[in-house]
PDB file of C-alpha atoms in Angstrom:
ATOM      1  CA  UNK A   1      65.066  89.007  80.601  1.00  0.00           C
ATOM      2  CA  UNK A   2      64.378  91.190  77.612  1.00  0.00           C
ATOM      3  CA  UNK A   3      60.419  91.792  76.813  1.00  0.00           C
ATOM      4  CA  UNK A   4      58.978  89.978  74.049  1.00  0.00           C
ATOM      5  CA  UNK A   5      57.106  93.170  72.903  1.00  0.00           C
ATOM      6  CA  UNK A   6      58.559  96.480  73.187  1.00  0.00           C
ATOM      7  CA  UNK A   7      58.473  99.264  76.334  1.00  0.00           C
ATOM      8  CA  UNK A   8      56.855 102.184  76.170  1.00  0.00           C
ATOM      9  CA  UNK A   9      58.246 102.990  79.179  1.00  0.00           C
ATOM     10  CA  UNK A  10      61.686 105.134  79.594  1.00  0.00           C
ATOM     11  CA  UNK A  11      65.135 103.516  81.066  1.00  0.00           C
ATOM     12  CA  UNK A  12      64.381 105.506  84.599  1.00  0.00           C
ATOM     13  CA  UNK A  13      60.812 105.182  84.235  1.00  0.00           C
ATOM     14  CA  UNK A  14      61.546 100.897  84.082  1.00  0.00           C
ATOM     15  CA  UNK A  15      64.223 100.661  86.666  1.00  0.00           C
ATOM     16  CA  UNK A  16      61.954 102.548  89.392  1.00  0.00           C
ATOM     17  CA  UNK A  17      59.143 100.146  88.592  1.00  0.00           C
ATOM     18  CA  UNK A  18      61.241  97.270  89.198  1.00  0.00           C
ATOM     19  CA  UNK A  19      63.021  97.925  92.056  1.00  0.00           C
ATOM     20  CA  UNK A  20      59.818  99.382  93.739  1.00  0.00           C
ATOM     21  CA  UNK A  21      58.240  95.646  92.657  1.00  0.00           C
ATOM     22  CA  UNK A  22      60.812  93.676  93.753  1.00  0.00           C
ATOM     23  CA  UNK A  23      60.815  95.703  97.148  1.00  0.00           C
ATOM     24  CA  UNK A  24      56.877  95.185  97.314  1.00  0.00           C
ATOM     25  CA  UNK A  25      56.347  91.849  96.242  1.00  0.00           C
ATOM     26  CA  UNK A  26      55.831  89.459  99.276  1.00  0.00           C
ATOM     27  CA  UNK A  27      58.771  86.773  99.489  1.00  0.00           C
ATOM     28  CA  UNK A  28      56.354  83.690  99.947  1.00  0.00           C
ATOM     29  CA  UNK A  29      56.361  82.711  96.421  1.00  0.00           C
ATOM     30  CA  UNK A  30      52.636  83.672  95.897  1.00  0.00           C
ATOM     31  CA  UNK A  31      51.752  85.003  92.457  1.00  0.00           C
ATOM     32  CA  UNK A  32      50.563  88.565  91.927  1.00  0.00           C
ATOM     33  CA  UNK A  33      48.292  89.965  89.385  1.00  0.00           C
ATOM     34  CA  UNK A  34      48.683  92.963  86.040  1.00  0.00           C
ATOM     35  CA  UNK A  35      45.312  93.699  85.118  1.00  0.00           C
ATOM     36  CA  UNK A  36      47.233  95.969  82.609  1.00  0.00           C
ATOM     37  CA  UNK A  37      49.605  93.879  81.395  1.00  0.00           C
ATOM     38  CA  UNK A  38      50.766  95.404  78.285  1.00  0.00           C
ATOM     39  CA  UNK A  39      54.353  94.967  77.507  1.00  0.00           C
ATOM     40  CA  UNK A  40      54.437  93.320  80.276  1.00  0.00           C
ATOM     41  CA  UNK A  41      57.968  94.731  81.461  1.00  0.00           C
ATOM     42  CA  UNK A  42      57.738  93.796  85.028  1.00  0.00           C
ATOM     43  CA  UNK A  43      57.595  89.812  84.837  1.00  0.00           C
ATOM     44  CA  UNK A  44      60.289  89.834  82.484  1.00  0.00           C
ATOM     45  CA  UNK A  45      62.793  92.069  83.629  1.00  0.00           C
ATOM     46  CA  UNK A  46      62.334  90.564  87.271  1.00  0.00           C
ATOM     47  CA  UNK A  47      62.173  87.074  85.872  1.00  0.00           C
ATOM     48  CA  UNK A  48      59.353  86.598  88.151  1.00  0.00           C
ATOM     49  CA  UNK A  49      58.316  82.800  87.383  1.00  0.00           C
ATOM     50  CA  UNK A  50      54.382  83.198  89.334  1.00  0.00           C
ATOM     51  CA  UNK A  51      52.073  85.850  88.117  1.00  0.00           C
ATOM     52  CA  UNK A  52      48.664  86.426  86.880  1.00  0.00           C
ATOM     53  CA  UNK A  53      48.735  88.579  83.839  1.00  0.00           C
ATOM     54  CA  UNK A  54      45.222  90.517  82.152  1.00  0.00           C
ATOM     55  CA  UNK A  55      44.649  92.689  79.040  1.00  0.00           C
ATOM     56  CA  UNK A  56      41.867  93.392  76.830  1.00  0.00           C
ATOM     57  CA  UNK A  57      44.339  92.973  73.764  1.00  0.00           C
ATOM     58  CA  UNK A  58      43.862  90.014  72.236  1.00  0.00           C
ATOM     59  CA  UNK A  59      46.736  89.861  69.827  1.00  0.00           C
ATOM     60  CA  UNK A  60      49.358  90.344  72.887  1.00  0.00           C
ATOM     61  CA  UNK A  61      47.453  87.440  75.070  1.00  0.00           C
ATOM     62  CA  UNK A  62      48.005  85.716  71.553  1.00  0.00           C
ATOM     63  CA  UNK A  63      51.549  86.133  71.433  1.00  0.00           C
ATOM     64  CA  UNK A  64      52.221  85.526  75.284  1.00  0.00           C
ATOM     65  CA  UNK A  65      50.647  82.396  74.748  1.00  0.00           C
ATOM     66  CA  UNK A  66      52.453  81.012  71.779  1.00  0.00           C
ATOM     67  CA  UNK A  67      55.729  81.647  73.582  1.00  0.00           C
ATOM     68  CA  UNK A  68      54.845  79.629  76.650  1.00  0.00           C
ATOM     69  CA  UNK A  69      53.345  77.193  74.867  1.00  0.00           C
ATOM     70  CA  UNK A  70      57.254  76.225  73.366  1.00  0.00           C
ATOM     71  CA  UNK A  71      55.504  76.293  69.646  1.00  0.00           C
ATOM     72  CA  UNK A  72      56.390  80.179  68.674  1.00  0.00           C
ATOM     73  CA  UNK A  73      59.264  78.971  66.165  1.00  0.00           C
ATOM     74  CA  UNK A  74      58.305  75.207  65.720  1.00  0.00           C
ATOM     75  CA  UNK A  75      57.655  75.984  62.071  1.00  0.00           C
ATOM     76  CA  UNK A  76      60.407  78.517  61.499  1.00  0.00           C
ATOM     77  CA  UNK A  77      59.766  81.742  60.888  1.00  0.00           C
ATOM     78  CA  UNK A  78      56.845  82.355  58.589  1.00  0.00           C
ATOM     79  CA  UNK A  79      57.129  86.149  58.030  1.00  0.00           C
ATOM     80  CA  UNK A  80      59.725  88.127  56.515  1.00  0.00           C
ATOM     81  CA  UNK A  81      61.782  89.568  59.400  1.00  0.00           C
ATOM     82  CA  UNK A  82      63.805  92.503  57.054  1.00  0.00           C
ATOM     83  CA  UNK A  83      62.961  95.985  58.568  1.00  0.00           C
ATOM     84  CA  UNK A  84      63.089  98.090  55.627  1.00  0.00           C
ATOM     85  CA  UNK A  85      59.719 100.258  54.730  1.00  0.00           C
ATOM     86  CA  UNK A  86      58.458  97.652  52.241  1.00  0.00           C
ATOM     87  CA  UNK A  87      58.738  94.910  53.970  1.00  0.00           C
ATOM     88  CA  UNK A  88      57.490  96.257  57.218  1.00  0.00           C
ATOM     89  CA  UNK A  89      54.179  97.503  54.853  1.00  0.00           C
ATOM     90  CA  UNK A  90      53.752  93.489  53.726  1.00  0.00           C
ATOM     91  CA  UNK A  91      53.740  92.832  57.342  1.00  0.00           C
ATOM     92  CA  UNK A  92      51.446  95.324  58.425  1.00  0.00           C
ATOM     93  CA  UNK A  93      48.946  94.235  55.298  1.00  0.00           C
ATOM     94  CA  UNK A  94      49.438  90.510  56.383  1.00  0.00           C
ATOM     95  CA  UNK A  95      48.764  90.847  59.478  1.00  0.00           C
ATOM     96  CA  UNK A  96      45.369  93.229  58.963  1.00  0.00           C
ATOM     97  CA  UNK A  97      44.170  90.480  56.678  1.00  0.00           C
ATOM     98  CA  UNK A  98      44.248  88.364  59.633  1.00  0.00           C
ATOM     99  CA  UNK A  99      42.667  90.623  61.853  1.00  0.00           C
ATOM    100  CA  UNK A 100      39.592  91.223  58.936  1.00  0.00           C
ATOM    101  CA  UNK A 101      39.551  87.037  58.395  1.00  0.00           C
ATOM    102  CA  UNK A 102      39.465  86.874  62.581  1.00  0.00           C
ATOM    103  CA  UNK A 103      42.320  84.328  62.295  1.00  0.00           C
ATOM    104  CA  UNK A 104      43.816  86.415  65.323  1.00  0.00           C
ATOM    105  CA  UNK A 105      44.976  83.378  67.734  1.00  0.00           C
ATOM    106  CA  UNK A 106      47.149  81.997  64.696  1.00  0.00           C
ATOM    107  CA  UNK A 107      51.544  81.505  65.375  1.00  0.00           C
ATOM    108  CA  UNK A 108      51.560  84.145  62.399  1.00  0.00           C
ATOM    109  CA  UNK A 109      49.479  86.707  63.861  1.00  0.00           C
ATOM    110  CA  UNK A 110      51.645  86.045  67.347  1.00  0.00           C
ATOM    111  CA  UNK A 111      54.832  85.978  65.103  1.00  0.00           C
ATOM    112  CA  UNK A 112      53.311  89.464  63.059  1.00  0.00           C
ATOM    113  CA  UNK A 113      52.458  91.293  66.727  1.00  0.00           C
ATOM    114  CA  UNK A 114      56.158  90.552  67.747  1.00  0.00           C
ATOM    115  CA  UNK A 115      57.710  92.005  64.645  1.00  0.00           C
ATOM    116  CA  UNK A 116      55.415  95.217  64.282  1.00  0.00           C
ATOM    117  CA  UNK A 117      55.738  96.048  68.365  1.00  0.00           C
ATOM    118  CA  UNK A 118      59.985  96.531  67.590  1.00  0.00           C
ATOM    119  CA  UNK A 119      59.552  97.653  63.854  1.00  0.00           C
ATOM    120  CA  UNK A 120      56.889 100.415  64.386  1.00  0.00           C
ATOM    121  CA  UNK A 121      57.204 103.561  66.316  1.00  0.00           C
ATOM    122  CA  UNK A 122      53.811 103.120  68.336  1.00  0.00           C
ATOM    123  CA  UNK A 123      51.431  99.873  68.238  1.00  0.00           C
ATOM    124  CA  UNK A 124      47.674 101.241  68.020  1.00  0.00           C
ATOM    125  CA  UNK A 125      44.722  99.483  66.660  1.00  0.00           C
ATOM    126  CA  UNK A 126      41.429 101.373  65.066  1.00  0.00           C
ATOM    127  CA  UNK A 127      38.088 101.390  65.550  1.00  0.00           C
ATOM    128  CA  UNK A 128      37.805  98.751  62.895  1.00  0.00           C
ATOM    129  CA  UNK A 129      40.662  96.607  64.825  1.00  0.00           C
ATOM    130  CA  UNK A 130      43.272  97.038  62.245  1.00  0.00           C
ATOM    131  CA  UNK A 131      46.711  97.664  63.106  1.00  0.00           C
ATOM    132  CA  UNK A 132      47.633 101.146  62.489  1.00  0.00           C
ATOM    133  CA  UNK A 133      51.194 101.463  63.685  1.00  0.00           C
ATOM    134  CA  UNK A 134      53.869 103.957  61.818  1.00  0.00           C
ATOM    135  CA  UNK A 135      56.881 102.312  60.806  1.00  0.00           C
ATOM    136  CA  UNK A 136      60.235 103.172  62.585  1.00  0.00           C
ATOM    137  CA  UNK A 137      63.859 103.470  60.129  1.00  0.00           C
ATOM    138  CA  UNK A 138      65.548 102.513  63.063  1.00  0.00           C
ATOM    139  CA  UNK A 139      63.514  99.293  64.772  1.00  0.00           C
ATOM    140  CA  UNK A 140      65.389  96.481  64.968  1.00  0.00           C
ATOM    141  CA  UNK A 141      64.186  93.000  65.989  1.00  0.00           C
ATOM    142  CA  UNK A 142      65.599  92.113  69.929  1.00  0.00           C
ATOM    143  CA  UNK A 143      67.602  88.403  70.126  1.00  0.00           C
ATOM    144  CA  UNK A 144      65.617  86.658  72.158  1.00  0.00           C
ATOM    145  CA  UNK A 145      66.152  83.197  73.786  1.00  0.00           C
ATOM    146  CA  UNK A 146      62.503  81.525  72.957  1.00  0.00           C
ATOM    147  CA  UNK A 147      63.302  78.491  74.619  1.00  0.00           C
ATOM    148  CA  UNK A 148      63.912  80.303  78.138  1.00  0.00           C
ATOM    149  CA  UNK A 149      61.105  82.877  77.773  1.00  0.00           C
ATOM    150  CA  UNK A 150      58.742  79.696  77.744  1.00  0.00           C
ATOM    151  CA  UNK A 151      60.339  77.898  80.538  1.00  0.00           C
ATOM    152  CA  UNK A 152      59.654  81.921  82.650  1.00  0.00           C
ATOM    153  CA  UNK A 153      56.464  81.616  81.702  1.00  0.00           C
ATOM    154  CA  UNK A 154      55.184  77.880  82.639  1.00  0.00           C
ATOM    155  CA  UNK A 155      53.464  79.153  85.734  1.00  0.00           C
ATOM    156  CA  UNK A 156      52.058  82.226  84.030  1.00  0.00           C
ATOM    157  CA  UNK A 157      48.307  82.494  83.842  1.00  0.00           C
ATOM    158  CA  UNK A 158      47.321  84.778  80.661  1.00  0.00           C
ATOM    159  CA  UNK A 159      43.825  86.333  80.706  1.00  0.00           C
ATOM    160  CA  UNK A 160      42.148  87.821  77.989  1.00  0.00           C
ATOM    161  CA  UNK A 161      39.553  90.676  78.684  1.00  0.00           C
ATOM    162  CA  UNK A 162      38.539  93.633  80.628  1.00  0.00           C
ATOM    163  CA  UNK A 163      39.724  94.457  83.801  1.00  0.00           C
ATOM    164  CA  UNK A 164      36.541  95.113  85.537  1.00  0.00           C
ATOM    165  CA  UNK A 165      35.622  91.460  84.453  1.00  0.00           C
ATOM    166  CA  UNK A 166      38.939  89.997  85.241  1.00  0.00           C
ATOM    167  CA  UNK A 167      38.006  87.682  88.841  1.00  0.00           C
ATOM    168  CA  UNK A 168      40.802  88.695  91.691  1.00  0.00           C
ATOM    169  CA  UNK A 169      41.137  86.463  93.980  1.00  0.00           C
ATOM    170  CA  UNK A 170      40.507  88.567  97.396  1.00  0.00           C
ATOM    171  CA  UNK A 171      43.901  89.425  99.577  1.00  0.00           C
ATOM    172  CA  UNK A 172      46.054  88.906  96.235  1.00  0.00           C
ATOM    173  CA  UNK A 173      48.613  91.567  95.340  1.00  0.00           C
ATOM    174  CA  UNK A 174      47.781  93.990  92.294  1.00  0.00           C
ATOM    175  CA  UNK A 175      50.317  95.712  90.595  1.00  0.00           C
ATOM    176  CA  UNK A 176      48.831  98.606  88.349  1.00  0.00           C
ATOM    177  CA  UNK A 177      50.263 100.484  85.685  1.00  0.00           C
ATOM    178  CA  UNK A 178      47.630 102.664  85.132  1.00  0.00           C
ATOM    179  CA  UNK A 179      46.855 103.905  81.530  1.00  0.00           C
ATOM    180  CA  UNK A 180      48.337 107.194  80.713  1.00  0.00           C
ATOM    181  CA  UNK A 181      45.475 109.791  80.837  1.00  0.00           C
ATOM    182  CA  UNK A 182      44.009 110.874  76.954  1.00  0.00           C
ATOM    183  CA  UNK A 183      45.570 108.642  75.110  1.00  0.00           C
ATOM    184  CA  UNK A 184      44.190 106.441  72.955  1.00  0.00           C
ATOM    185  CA  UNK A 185      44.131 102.690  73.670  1.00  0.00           C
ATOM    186  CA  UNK A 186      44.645  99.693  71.648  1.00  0.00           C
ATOM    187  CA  UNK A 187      41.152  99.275  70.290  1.00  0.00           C
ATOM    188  CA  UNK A 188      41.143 103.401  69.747  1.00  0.00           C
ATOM    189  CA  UNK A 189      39.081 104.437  73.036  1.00  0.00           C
ATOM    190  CA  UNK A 190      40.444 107.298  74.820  1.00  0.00           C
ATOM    191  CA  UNK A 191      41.052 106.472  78.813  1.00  0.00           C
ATOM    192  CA  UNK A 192      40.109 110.177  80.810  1.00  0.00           C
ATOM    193  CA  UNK A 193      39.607 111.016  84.875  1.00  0.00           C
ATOM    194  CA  UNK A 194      36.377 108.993  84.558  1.00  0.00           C
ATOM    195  CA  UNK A 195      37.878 105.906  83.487  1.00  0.00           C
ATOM    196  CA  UNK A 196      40.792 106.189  86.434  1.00  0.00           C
ATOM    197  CA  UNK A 197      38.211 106.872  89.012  1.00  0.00           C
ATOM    198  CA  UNK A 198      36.049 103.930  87.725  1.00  0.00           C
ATOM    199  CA  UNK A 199      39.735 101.989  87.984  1.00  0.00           C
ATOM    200  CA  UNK A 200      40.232 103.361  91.247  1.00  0.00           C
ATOM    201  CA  UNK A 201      36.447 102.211  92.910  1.00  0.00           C
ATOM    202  CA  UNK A 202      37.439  98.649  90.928  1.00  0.00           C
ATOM    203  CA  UNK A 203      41.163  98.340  92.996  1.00  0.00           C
ATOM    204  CA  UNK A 204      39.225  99.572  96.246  1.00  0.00           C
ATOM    205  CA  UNK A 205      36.968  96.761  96.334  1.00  0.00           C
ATOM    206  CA  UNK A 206      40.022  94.854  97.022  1.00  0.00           C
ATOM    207  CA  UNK A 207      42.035  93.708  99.898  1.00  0.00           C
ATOM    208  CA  UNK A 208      45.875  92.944  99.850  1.00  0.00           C
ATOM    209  CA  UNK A 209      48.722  95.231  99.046  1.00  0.00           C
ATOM    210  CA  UNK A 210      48.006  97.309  95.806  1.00  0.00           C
ATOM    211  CA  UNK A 211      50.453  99.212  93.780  1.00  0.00           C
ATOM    212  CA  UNK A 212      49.802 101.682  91.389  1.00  0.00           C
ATOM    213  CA  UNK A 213      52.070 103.367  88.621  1.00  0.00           C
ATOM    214  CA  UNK A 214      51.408 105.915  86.753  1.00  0.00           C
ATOM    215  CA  UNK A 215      53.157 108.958  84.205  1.00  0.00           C
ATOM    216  CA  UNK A 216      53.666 112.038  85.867  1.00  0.00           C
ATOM    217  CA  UNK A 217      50.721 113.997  85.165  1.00  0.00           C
ATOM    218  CA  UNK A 218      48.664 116.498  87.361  1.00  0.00           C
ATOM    219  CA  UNK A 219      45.154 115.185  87.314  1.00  0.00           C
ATOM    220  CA  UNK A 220      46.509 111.697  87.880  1.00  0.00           C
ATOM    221  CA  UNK A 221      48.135 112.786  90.658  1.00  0.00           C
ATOM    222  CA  UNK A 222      45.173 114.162  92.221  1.00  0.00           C
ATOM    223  CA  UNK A 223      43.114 111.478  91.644  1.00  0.00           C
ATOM    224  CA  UNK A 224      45.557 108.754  93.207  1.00  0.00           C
ATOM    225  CA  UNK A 225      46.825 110.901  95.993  1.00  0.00           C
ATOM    226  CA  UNK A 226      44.583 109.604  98.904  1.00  0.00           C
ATOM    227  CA  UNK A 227      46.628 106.024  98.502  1.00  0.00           C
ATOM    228  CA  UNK A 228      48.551 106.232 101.477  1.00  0.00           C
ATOM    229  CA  UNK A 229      47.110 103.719 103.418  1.00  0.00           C
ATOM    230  CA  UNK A 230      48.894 100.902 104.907  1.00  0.00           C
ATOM    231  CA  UNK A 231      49.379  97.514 102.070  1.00  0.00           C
ATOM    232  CA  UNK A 232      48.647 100.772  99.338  1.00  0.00           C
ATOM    233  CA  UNK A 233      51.474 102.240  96.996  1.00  0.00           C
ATOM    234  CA  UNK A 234      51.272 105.119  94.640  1.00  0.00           C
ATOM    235  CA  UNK A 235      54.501 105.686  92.970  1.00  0.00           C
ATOM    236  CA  UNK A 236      54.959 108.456  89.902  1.00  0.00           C
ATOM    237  CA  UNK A 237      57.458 107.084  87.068  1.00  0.00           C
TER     238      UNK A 237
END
């Protein structure tokens, strides 16, 4: 299945990530756990029906959980869904207004994060939490069946907030796409070697099998090369 929101990640860059999941993943059934779950490309492209998803953006918890809760379209659309420049900027300002009146967890706001992921050529936030996103000529909006991306996601637990605060259950499975190295985040803070190595002490604490993506950059690789221990996976897309 298609991803609600769209990848950041290349065609080869998704297809090694899945079949290295599917290849990891233990075949009891048990869920595993994204304490980055961004676009969350993984569940949906493996249609994996048990999983334990984190991130510290609110308005993609937001959408995630208007989906599975079957009520995403139960009013119709209420935004304009035409990609053109203008009507991508009234989308943009709509949804900022409900960012600044903190009316964040609304259907529109879900409905607003789905259109400006596909219709902008990046997704970042500010320091003041407005959406800052350029718009892209050539976005289009993906058909997606609503009605089976809800029934995927029944036995999806969605969790808001940071990873360090995010309660593993010991002996569960992590999969980790780590955050690309100086680039800015959603809420505008820069990740850099410190943050990864604070990551890194955070996944050690940890039993079960761990797997950890990440872009193909020098100091990450340095950083994650000791994880070649048994039930430990690094893997460079």
């Amino acid at each position: 299945m298609q991803p609600l929101l769209r990848t950041m990640q290349s065609e080869k860059a998704l297809n090694t990530m899945l079949t290295a999941v599917k290849d990891f993943l233990p075949e009891d059934g048990m869920p595993y756990v994204e304490p980055f779950c961004g676009s969350a490309d993984i569940p949906f492209g493996l249609e994996i029906s048990h999983c334990i998803l984190n991130d510290n953006n609110p308005h993609i918890i937001n959408l995630y959980r208007w989906v599975k809760s079957g009520k995403f379209l139960e009013k119709g659309w209420l935004i304009s869904r035409k990609t053109d420049l203008n009507n991508w900027s009234k989308n943009r300002a709509q949804f900022n207004e409900l960012i600044a009146q903190d009316a964040i967890e609304t259907v529109e706001a879900a409905q607003l994060m789905f259109y400006l992921s596909h219709i902008s050529r990046y997704s970042n936030f500010g320091t003041n939490g407005a959406f800052i996103g350029v718009h892209d000529p050539h976005g289009e909006l993906p058909e997606m069946d609503w009605t089976a991306a809800a029934a995927l996601m029944q036995n999806w637990e969605l969790n808001l907030g940071e990873y360090v605060d995010f309660n593993v259950t010991e002996g569960t499975n992590l999969v980790v796409n780590a955050p690309p190295i100086y680039v800015q985040q959603w809420n505008n803070v820069a990740w850099d070697p410190s943050h990864h190595r604070e990551l890194l002490t955070w996944l050690e604490a940890h039993t079960g099998k761990i797997i950890v993506f990440h872009r193909r950059r020098a100091v990450l690789q340095r950083l994650y090369a000791h994880w070649t221990e048994a039930g430990r996976v690094f893997q460079v897309v």
